[in-house]
PDB file of C-alpha atoms in Angstrom:
ATOM      1  CA  MET A   1       1.518  27.589  17.047  1.00 49.00           C
ATOM      2  CA  ARG A   2      -0.365  26.338  20.128  1.00 50.00           C
ATOM      3  CA  THR A   3      -3.565  26.093  17.990  1.00 48.00           C
ATOM      4  CA  VAL A   4      -1.811  24.068  15.340  1.00 41.00           C
ATOM      5  CA  LEU A   5      -0.585  21.603  18.043  1.00 44.00           C
ATOM      6  CA  ILE A   6      -4.124  21.294  19.466  1.00 48.00           C
ATOM      7  CA  VAL A   7      -5.568  20.725  16.019  1.00 43.00           C
ATOM      8  CA  SER A   8      -2.904  18.124  15.326  1.00 49.00           C
ATOM      9  CA  ALA A   9      -3.342  16.333  18.659  1.00 50.00           C
ATOM     10  CA  ALA A  10      -7.189  16.138  17.871  1.00 49.00           C
ATOM     11  CA  ALA A  11      -6.623  14.800  14.575  1.00 47.00           C
ATOM     12  CA  LEU A  12      -4.173  12.152  15.849  1.00 48.00           C
ATOM     13  CA  SER A  13      -6.700  11.155  18.533  1.00 53.00           C
ATOM     14  CA  LEU A  14      -9.516  10.912  16.078  1.00 48.00           C
ATOM     15  CA  GLY A  15      -7.322   8.740  13.783  1.00 52.00           C
ATOM     16  CA  ALA A  16      -6.352   6.426  16.560  1.00 51.00           C
ATOM     17  CA  CYS A  17     -10.027   6.139  17.704  1.00 55.00           C
ATOM     18  CA  SER A  18     -11.096   5.208  14.104  1.00 54.00           C
ATOM     19  CA  THR A  19      -8.452   2.643  13.881  1.00 57.00           C
ATOM     20  CA  ALA A  20      -9.464   1.134  17.183  1.00 64.00           C
ATOM     21  CA  VAL A  21     -13.143   1.040  16.032  1.00 64.00           C
ATOM     22  CA  GLU A  22     -12.109  -0.618  12.737  1.00 57.00           C
ATOM     23  CA  ALA A  23     -10.129  -3.194  14.584  1.00 57.00           C
ATOM     24  CA  VAL A  24     -13.156  -4.149  16.757  1.00 63.00           C
ATOM     25  CA  ARG A  25     -15.934  -3.817  14.228  1.00 60.00           C
ATOM     26  CA  GLY A  26     -14.150  -4.548  11.057  1.00 60.00           C
ATOM     27  CA  PRO A  27     -13.725  -2.372   7.959  1.00 60.00           C
ATOM     28  CA  GLU A  28     -16.475  -0.099   6.852  1.00 64.00           C
ATOM     29  CA  LEU A  29     -17.593   0.334   3.233  1.00 63.00           C
ATOM     30  CA  ALA A  30     -16.376   3.520   1.507  1.00 61.00           C
ATOM     31  CA  PRO A  31     -18.931   6.083   0.626  1.00 65.00           C
ATOM     32  CA  ILE A  32     -20.194   6.264  -2.978  1.00 58.00           C
ATOM     33  CA  GLY A  33     -18.249   8.750  -4.987  1.00 53.00           C
ATOM     34  CA  TYR A  34     -19.398  10.144  -8.586  1.00 44.00           C
ATOM     35  CA  PRO A  35     -16.745  10.642  -9.570  1.00 43.00           C
ATOM     36  CA  ALA A  36     -15.092  12.629  -6.773  1.00 37.00           C
ATOM     37  CA  ALA A  37     -17.892  14.409  -4.951  1.00 40.00           C
ATOM     38  CA  LEU A  38     -19.929  12.344  -2.400  1.00 37.00           C
ATOM     39  CA  VAL A  39     -23.418  11.504  -3.428  1.00 42.00           C
ATOM     40  CA  PRO A  40     -26.165  11.108  -0.839  1.00 46.00           C
ATOM     41  CA  THR A  41     -27.089   7.523  -0.265  1.00 46.00           C
ATOM     42  CA  SER A  42     -30.226   8.237   1.645  1.00 49.00           C
ATOM     43  CA  GLN A  43     -33.082  10.568   0.970  1.00 45.00           C
ATOM     44  CA  THR A  44     -36.641  11.085   2.256  1.00 46.00           C
ATOM     45  CA  TYR A  45     -38.966   9.885  -0.378  1.00 44.00           C
ATOM     46  CA  LEU A  46     -42.155   9.065   1.643  1.00 48.00           C
ATOM     47  CA  PRO A  47     -45.035  11.229   0.436  1.00 52.00           C
ATOM     48  CA  SER A  48     -46.891  13.533   2.921  1.00 49.00           C
ATOM     49  CA  PRO A  49     -50.200  12.485   4.321  1.00 54.00           C
ATOM     50  CA  GLU A  50     -51.894  15.148   2.228  1.00 55.00           C
ATOM     51  CA  GLN A  51     -50.293  13.737  -0.963  1.00 52.00           C
ATOM     52  CA  GLN A  52     -51.200  10.261  -0.140  1.00 53.00           C
ATOM     53  CA  GLN A  53     -54.939  11.379   0.336  1.00 58.00           C
ATOM     54  CA  ALA A  54     -54.778  13.160  -2.946  1.00 55.00           C
ATOM     55  CA  ASP A  55     -53.447  10.055  -4.696  1.00 52.00           C
ATOM     56  CA  ARG A  56     -56.393   8.013  -3.395  1.00 54.00           C
ATOM     57  CA  ALA A  57     -58.926  10.365  -4.703  1.00 55.00           C
ATOM     58  CA  ALA A  58     -60.037   9.854  -8.344  1.00 53.00           C
ATOM     59  CA  SER A  59     -59.720  12.878 -10.599  1.00 56.00           C
ATOM     60  CA  ALA A  60     -62.820  14.611 -11.783  1.00 60.00           C
ATOM     61  CA  ASN A  61     -64.660  12.960 -14.632  1.00 62.00           C
ATOM     62  CA  SER A  62     -62.098  10.143 -14.698  1.00 63.00           C
ATOM     63  CA  LEU A  63     -62.184   6.447 -13.858  1.00 62.00           C
ATOM     64  CA  TRP A  64     -58.408   6.471 -12.936  1.00 62.00           C
ATOM     65  CA  ARG A  65     -56.814   8.083  -9.789  1.00 59.00           C
ATOM     66  CA  THR A  66     -54.174  10.742 -10.097  1.00 59.00           C
ATOM     67  CA  GLY A  67     -50.645   9.494 -10.648  1.00 57.00           C
ATOM     68  CA  ALA A  68     -51.639   5.934 -11.651  1.00 58.00           C
ATOM     69  CA  ARG A  69     -49.243   4.262 -14.116  1.00 59.00           C
ATOM     70  CA  THR A  70     -50.471   3.137 -17.661  1.00 60.00           C
ATOM     71  CA  PHE A  71     -50.669  -0.449 -18.430  1.00 61.00           C
ATOM     72  CA  PHE A  72     -48.390  -0.091 -21.490  1.00 66.00           C
ATOM     73  CA  GLY A  73     -46.128   2.450 -20.066  1.00 69.00           C
ATOM     74  CA  ASP A  74     -42.418   1.996 -19.128  1.00 75.00           C
ATOM     75  CA  GLN A  75     -42.478   0.354 -15.716  1.00 83.00           C
ATOM     76  CA  ARG A  76     -38.629   0.666 -15.112  1.00 89.00           C
ATOM     77  CA  ALA A  77     -37.315   2.670 -12.224  1.00 89.00           C
ATOM     78  CA  ARG A  78     -36.585   6.290 -13.096  1.00 89.00           C
ATOM     79  CA  ARG A  79     -37.731   8.361 -10.134  1.00 89.00           C
ATOM     80  CA  VAL A  80     -36.839   8.750  -6.495  1.00 90.00           C
ATOM     81  CA  GLY A  81     -38.616   6.062  -4.504  1.00 88.00           C
ATOM     82  CA  ASP A  82     -38.949   3.569  -7.485  1.00 91.00           C
ATOM     83  CA  ILE A  83     -37.865   0.030  -6.841  1.00 92.00           C
ATOM     84  CA  LEU A  84     -35.719  -2.173  -9.094  1.00 94.00           C
ATOM     85  CA  THR A  85     -34.172  -5.613  -8.748  1.00 95.00           C
ATOM     86  CA  VAL A  86     -30.420  -6.171  -8.563  1.00 96.00           C
ATOM     87  CA  ASN A  87     -29.130  -9.588  -9.635  1.00 95.00           C
ATOM     88  CA  ILE A  88     -25.837 -10.318  -7.879  1.00 93.00           C
ATOM     89  CA  ASP A  89     -23.859 -13.215  -9.420  1.00 92.00           C
ATOM     90  CA  ILE A  90     -20.191 -12.944  -8.266  1.00 87.00           C
ATOM     91  CA  ASP A  91     -17.701 -15.646  -9.065  1.00 86.00           C
ATOM     92  CA  ASP A  92     -14.122 -14.404  -8.477  1.00 84.00           C
ATOM     93  CA  ARG A  93     -10.941 -16.300  -8.416  1.00 86.00           C
ATOM     94  CA  ALA A  94      -7.492 -14.873  -7.930  1.00 86.00           C
ATOM     95  CA  GLN A  95      -4.157 -16.613  -7.466  1.00 87.00           C
ATOM     96  CA  THR A  96      -0.863 -14.709  -7.040  1.00 89.00           C
ATOM     97  CA  GLN A  97       2.603 -15.732  -5.844  1.00 88.00           C
ATOM     98  CA  ASN A  98       5.598 -13.395  -4.955  1.00 88.00           C
ATOM     99  CA  SER A  99       8.988 -13.945  -3.593  1.00 90.00           C
ATOM    100  CA  THR A 100      11.849 -11.608  -2.925  1.00 90.00           C
ATOM    101  CA  ALA A 101      15.518 -11.996  -1.807  1.00 90.00           C
ATOM    102  CA  ARG A 102      17.868  -9.227  -0.851  1.00 86.00           C
ATOM    103  CA  SER A 103      21.443  -9.268   0.337  1.00 89.00           C
ATOM    104  CA  ARG A 104      23.869  -6.501   1.276  1.00 86.00           C
ATOM    105  CA  THR A 105      27.415  -6.265   2.588  1.00 89.00           C
ATOM    106  CA  ASN A 106      29.386  -3.200   3.778  1.00 84.00           C
ATOM    107  CA  ASP A 107      32.984  -2.724   4.709  1.00 82.00           C
ATOM    108  CA  ILE A 108      34.405   0.602   5.589  1.00 80.00           C
ATOM    109  CA  SER A 109      37.834   1.402   6.966  1.00 77.00           C
ATOM    110  CA  GLY A 110      39.861   4.618   7.553  1.00 73.00           C
ATOM    111  CA  GLY A 111      43.097   5.678   9.053  1.00 70.00           C
ATOM    112  CA  ILE A 112      45.336   8.733   9.853  1.00 68.00           C
ATOM    113  CA  THR A 113      49.072   9.046   9.418  1.00 69.00           C
ATOM    114  CA  ASN A 114      49.694  12.456  10.925  1.00 68.00           C
ATOM    115  CA  PHE A 115      47.574  14.530  13.287  1.00 63.00           C
ATOM    116  CA  PHE A 116      49.716  17.364  14.543  1.00 66.00           C
ATOM    117  CA  GLY A 117      52.247  14.996  16.018  1.00 64.00           C
ATOM    118  CA  LEU A 118      49.691  13.552  18.421  1.00 65.00           C
ATOM    119  CA  GLU A 119      49.527  10.159  16.881  1.00 62.00           C
ATOM    120  CA  ASN A 120      52.554   9.031  19.044  1.00 62.00           C
ATOM    121  CA  SER A 121      50.789  10.189  22.173  1.00 65.00           C
ATOM    122  CA  LEU A 122      47.713   8.061  21.182  1.00 61.00           C
ATOM    123  CA  GLY A 123      50.050   5.094  20.826  1.00 58.00           C
ATOM    124  CA  ARG A 124      51.192   5.669  24.367  1.00 63.00           C
ATOM    125  CA  ALA A 125      47.607   5.909  25.622  1.00 61.00           C
ATOM    126  CA  PHE A 126      46.635   2.587  23.872  1.00 61.00           C
ATOM    127  CA  PRO A 127      49.815   0.478  24.098  1.00 61.00           C
ATOM    128  CA  GLY A 128      49.949  -2.601  21.850  1.00 61.00           C
ATOM    129  CA  GLY A 129      46.556  -1.914  20.122  1.00 60.00           C
ATOM    130  CA  PHE A 130      46.950   1.274  18.201  1.00 62.00           C
ATOM    131  CA  ASP A 131      47.577   1.499  14.467  1.00 66.00           C
ATOM    132  CA  PRO A 132      47.146   4.916  12.831  1.00 66.00           C
ATOM    133  CA  ALA A 133      46.682   3.290   9.441  1.00 67.00           C
ATOM    134  CA  ASN A 134      43.507   1.450  10.769  1.00 68.00           C
ATOM    135  CA  LEU A 135      41.977   3.945  13.042  1.00 66.00           C
ATOM    136  CA  VAL A 136      38.426   3.321  12.097  1.00 70.00           C
ATOM    137  CA  GLY A 137      36.785   0.120  10.684  1.00 74.00           C
ATOM    138  CA  MET A 138      33.191  -0.832  10.138  1.00 78.00           C
ATOM    139  CA  GLU A 139      31.578  -3.904   8.772  1.00 83.00           C
ATOM    140  CA  GLY A 140      27.890  -4.746   8.083  1.00 84.00           C
ATOM    141  CA  GLU A 141      25.708  -7.334   6.414  1.00 87.00           C
ATOM    142  CA  SER A 142      22.001  -7.757   6.084  1.00 85.00           C
ATOM    143  CA  ASN A 143      19.910 -10.360   4.406  1.00 86.00           C
ATOM    144  CA  ALA A 144      16.105 -10.411   3.862  1.00 84.00           C
ATOM    145  CA  ASN A 145      14.035 -13.218   2.274  1.00 87.00           C
ATOM    146  CA  GLY A 146      10.167 -12.938   1.779  1.00 87.00           C
ATOM    147  CA  SER A 147       7.428 -14.829   0.074  1.00 88.00           C
ATOM    148  CA  GLY A 148       3.694 -14.556  -0.177  1.00 87.00           C
ATOM    149  CA  SER A 149       0.902 -16.154  -2.004  1.00 88.00           C
ATOM    150  CA  VAL A 150      -2.834 -15.544  -2.415  1.00 84.00           C
ATOM    151  CA  ASN A 151      -5.333 -18.175  -3.489  1.00 87.00           C
ATOM    152  CA  ARG A 152      -8.977 -16.786  -3.284  1.00 82.00           C
ATOM    153  CA  SER A 153     -12.176 -17.982  -4.497  1.00 86.00           C
ATOM    154  CA  GLU A 154     -15.562 -16.303  -3.864  1.00 82.00           C
ATOM    155  CA  LYS A 155     -18.960 -17.052  -5.151  1.00 86.00           C
ATOM    156  CA  VAL A 156     -22.211 -15.145  -4.212  1.00 84.00           C
ATOM    157  CA  SER A 157     -25.576 -15.522  -6.088  1.00 90.00           C
ATOM    158  CA  LEU A 158     -28.282 -13.335  -4.638  1.00 89.00           C
ATOM    159  CA  THR A 159     -31.210 -11.156  -5.633  1.00 93.00           C
ATOM    160  CA  ILE A 160     -32.164  -7.988  -3.801  1.00 93.00           C
ATOM    161  CA  ALA A 161     -34.532  -5.066  -4.305  1.00 93.00           C
ATOM    162  CA  ALA A 162     -33.183  -1.616  -4.270  1.00 93.00           C
ATOM    163  CA  VAL A 163     -34.681   1.906  -4.058  1.00 92.00           C
ATOM    164  CA  VAL A 164     -33.708   4.824  -6.133  1.00 92.00           C
ATOM    165  CA  THR A 165     -32.438   7.497  -3.590  1.00 90.00           C
ATOM    166  CA  ASP A 166     -31.465  10.133  -6.008  1.00 89.00           C
ATOM    167  CA  VAL A 167     -31.490  11.179  -9.617  1.00 91.00           C
ATOM    168  CA  MET A 168     -28.351  12.846 -10.792  1.00 91.00           C
ATOM    169  CA  SER A 169     -28.097  15.841 -13.232  1.00 90.00           C
ATOM    170  CA  ASN A 170     -27.119  13.713 -16.160  1.00 91.00           C
ATOM    171  CA  GLY A 171     -29.997  11.255 -15.488  1.00 92.00           C
ATOM    172  CA  ASN A 172     -28.121   8.518 -13.780  1.00 94.00           C
ATOM    173  CA  LEU A 173     -29.735   6.840 -10.763  1.00 94.00           C
ATOM    174  CA  VAL A 174     -28.327   6.409  -7.256  1.00 92.00           C
ATOM    175  CA  ILE A 175     -29.649   3.187  -5.784  1.00 93.00           C
ATOM    176  CA  GLN A 176     -29.486   1.636  -2.299  1.00 91.00           C
ATOM    177  CA  GLY A 177     -30.839  -1.661  -1.028  1.00 90.00           C
ATOM    178  CA  ARG A 178     -30.823  -3.588   2.246  1.00 88.00           C
ATOM    179  CA  GLN A 179     -32.127  -6.959   3.099  1.00 87.00           C
ATOM    180  CA  GLU A 180     -32.069  -8.796   6.458  1.00 86.00           C
ATOM    181  CA  VAL A 181     -33.059 -12.438   7.103  1.00 87.00           C
ATOM    182  CA  ARG A 182     -33.249 -13.801  10.651  1.00 86.00           C
ATOM    183  CA  THR A 183     -32.863 -17.489  11.275  1.00 84.00           C
ATOM    184  CA  ASN A 184     -33.092 -18.412  15.015  1.00 83.00           C
ATOM    185  CA  ARG A 185     -30.479 -16.150  16.696  1.00 81.00           C
ATOM    186  CA  GLU A 186     -28.477 -15.160  13.512  1.00 85.00           C
ATOM    187  CA  VAL A 187     -29.255 -12.350  11.210  1.00 85.00           C
ATOM    188  CA  ARG A 188     -27.857 -12.346   7.633  1.00 87.00           C
ATOM    189  CA  GLU A 189     -27.655  -8.911   6.080  1.00 87.00           C
ATOM    190  CA  LEU A 190     -27.236  -7.986   2.336  1.00 89.00           C
ATOM    191  CA  THR A 191     -26.612  -4.384   1.275  1.00 90.00           C
ATOM    192  CA  VAL A 192     -25.951  -2.991  -2.091  1.00 92.00           C
ATOM    193  CA  ALA A 193     -25.436   0.567  -3.349  1.00 92.00           C
ATOM    194  CA  GLY A 194     -24.125   2.408  -6.437  1.00 93.00           C
ATOM    195  CA  ILE A 195     -24.953   4.384  -9.551  1.00 93.00           C
ATOM    196  CA  VAL A 196     -26.670   2.933 -12.663  1.00 95.00           C
ATOM    197  CA  ARG A 197     -27.689   4.220 -16.032  1.00 95.00           C
ATOM    198  CA  PRO A 198     -31.336   4.161 -16.873  1.00 93.00           C
ATOM    199  CA  GLU A 199     -30.504   2.539 -20.196  1.00 93.00           C
ATOM    200  CA  ASP A 200     -28.982  -0.429 -18.463  1.00 94.00           C
ATOM    201  CA  ILE A 201     -32.214  -1.368 -16.706  1.00 94.00           C
ATOM    202  CA  SER A 202     -33.907  -4.218 -18.492  1.00 93.00           C
ATOM    203  CA  SER A 203     -37.562  -4.283 -19.532  1.00 90.00           C
ATOM    204  CA  ALA A 204     -38.240  -6.503 -16.514  1.00 92.00           C
ATOM    205  CA  ASN A 205     -36.897  -3.707 -14.176  1.00 94.00           C
ATOM    206  CA  THR A 206     -33.758  -5.695 -13.278  1.00 95.00           C
ATOM    207  CA  ILE A 207     -30.016  -4.965 -13.421  1.00 96.00           C
ATOM    208  CA  ALA A 208     -26.863  -6.878 -13.001  1.00 95.00           C
ATOM    209  CA  HIS A 209     -24.316  -5.990 -10.331  1.00 94.00           C
ATOM    210  CA  THR A 210     -21.668  -5.618 -13.111  1.00 93.00           C
ATOM    211  CA  GLN A 211     -23.614  -2.669 -14.565  1.00 95.00           C
ATOM    212  CA  ILE A 212     -23.514  -0.780 -11.220  1.00 95.00           C
ATOM    213  CA  ALA A 213     -20.869   1.943 -10.961  1.00 93.00           C
ATOM    214  CA  GLU A 214     -19.178   2.557  -7.624  1.00 90.00           C
ATOM    215  CA  ALA A 215     -20.822  -0.638  -6.500  1.00 92.00           C
ATOM    216  CA  ARG A 216     -20.709  -1.261  -2.816  1.00 91.00           C
ATOM    217  CA  ILE A 217     -21.988  -4.898  -1.953  1.00 91.00           C
ATOM    218  CA  SER A 218     -21.801  -6.377   1.535  1.00 89.00           C
ATOM    219  CA  TYR A 219     -22.994  -9.754   2.620  1.00 88.00           C
ATOM    220  CA  GLY A 220     -22.537 -10.777   6.258  1.00 86.00           C
ATOM    221  CA  GLY A 221     -24.291 -11.389   9.486  1.00 82.00           C
ATOM    222  CA  ARG A 222     -24.436 -10.817  13.153  1.00 81.00           C
ATOM    223  CA  GLY A 223     -25.490 -13.058  15.983  1.00 82.00           C
ATOM    224  CA  ASP A 224     -24.276 -16.016  18.170  1.00 80.00           C
ATOM    225  CA  ILE A 225     -22.499 -17.820  15.287  1.00 80.00           C
ATOM    226  CA  SER A 226     -20.746 -14.667  13.928  1.00 80.00           C
ATOM    227  CA  ARG A 227     -19.761 -13.620  17.468  1.00 79.00           C
ATOM    228  CA  VAL A 228     -18.136 -17.019  18.148  1.00 80.00           C
ATOM    229  CA  GLN A 229     -16.330 -17.029  14.897  1.00 81.00           C
ATOM    230  CA  ALA A 230     -14.997 -13.465  15.160  1.00 81.00           C
ATOM    231  CA  THR A 231     -11.624 -12.685  16.872  1.00 82.00           C
ATOM    232  CA  PRO A 232     -11.973 -11.281  20.321  1.00 84.00           C
ATOM    233  CA  ALA A 233     -11.740  -7.526  20.462  1.00 82.00           C
ATOM    234  CA  ALA A 234      -8.698  -7.475  22.850  1.00 85.00           C
ATOM    235  CA  GLN A 235      -6.782  -9.845  20.546  1.00 85.00           C
ATOM    236  CA  SER A 236      -7.643  -7.783  17.484  1.00 84.00           C
ATOM    237  CA  LEU A 237      -6.323  -4.714  19.171  1.00 85.00           C
ATOM    238  CA  VAL A 238      -3.086  -6.546  20.242  1.00 83.00           C
ATOM    239  CA  GLU A 239      -2.516  -7.997  16.754  1.00 81.00           C
ATOM    240  CA  ARG A 240      -3.127  -4.576  15.028  1.00 82.00           C
ATOM    241  CA  PHE A 241      -0.826  -2.587  17.266  1.00 85.00           C
ATOM    242  CA  SER A 242       1.776  -5.022  18.143  1.00 79.00           C
ATOM    243  CA  PRO A 243       5.144  -4.166  16.529  1.00 77.00           C
ATOM    244  CA  PHE A 244       6.310  -7.730  16.305  1.00 65.00           C
TER     245      PHE A 244
END
């Protein structure tokens, strides 16, 4: 029993710590799932120095080095380490409006006429205010009104190069790309990850973001401007854990 309590306390502390970190740093992207098991999003694909030296050397009795791609061959990404271009063109709009109204009234009363002859004794204990027919009475009323609306419009048009980080058993490719641009003291960061079918990759070695399964696309920044626009950490914690 003691072990269970310790494990439960540890789980609660980790959950509270995760919530606090999320309140300060913002929500994190979920890992890529395919369909339920986690797929590695990073993999070492840099060749060893020996392999690089062998690739530079030309094969015996050949004008072409080992591993060179043919001019008329398929140049689309299909192996770990290959690069493809992802075209991101998001233009989403959503508008919803909800309203609720609830009202409830309760009225409960109860009395007693005979209780082993003690009802007269209770009358003497409470002179002028005791009525056995209305011994207990309760009334309650509650009202609730709520309304909410969402009017959202987002548009992102970007292009990013992604790297194949894994090839699944059915031939699908796990891709991941990251791009950072620094302007003065502000860094803009774009990340994309997901799973694509080799058949969906065009002859120009490009793919649209709508053809990426389990897509995780993030566009944000960090720096002086983002720091000023963000809510202070203490205020975020108060707003998250405040019961009011």
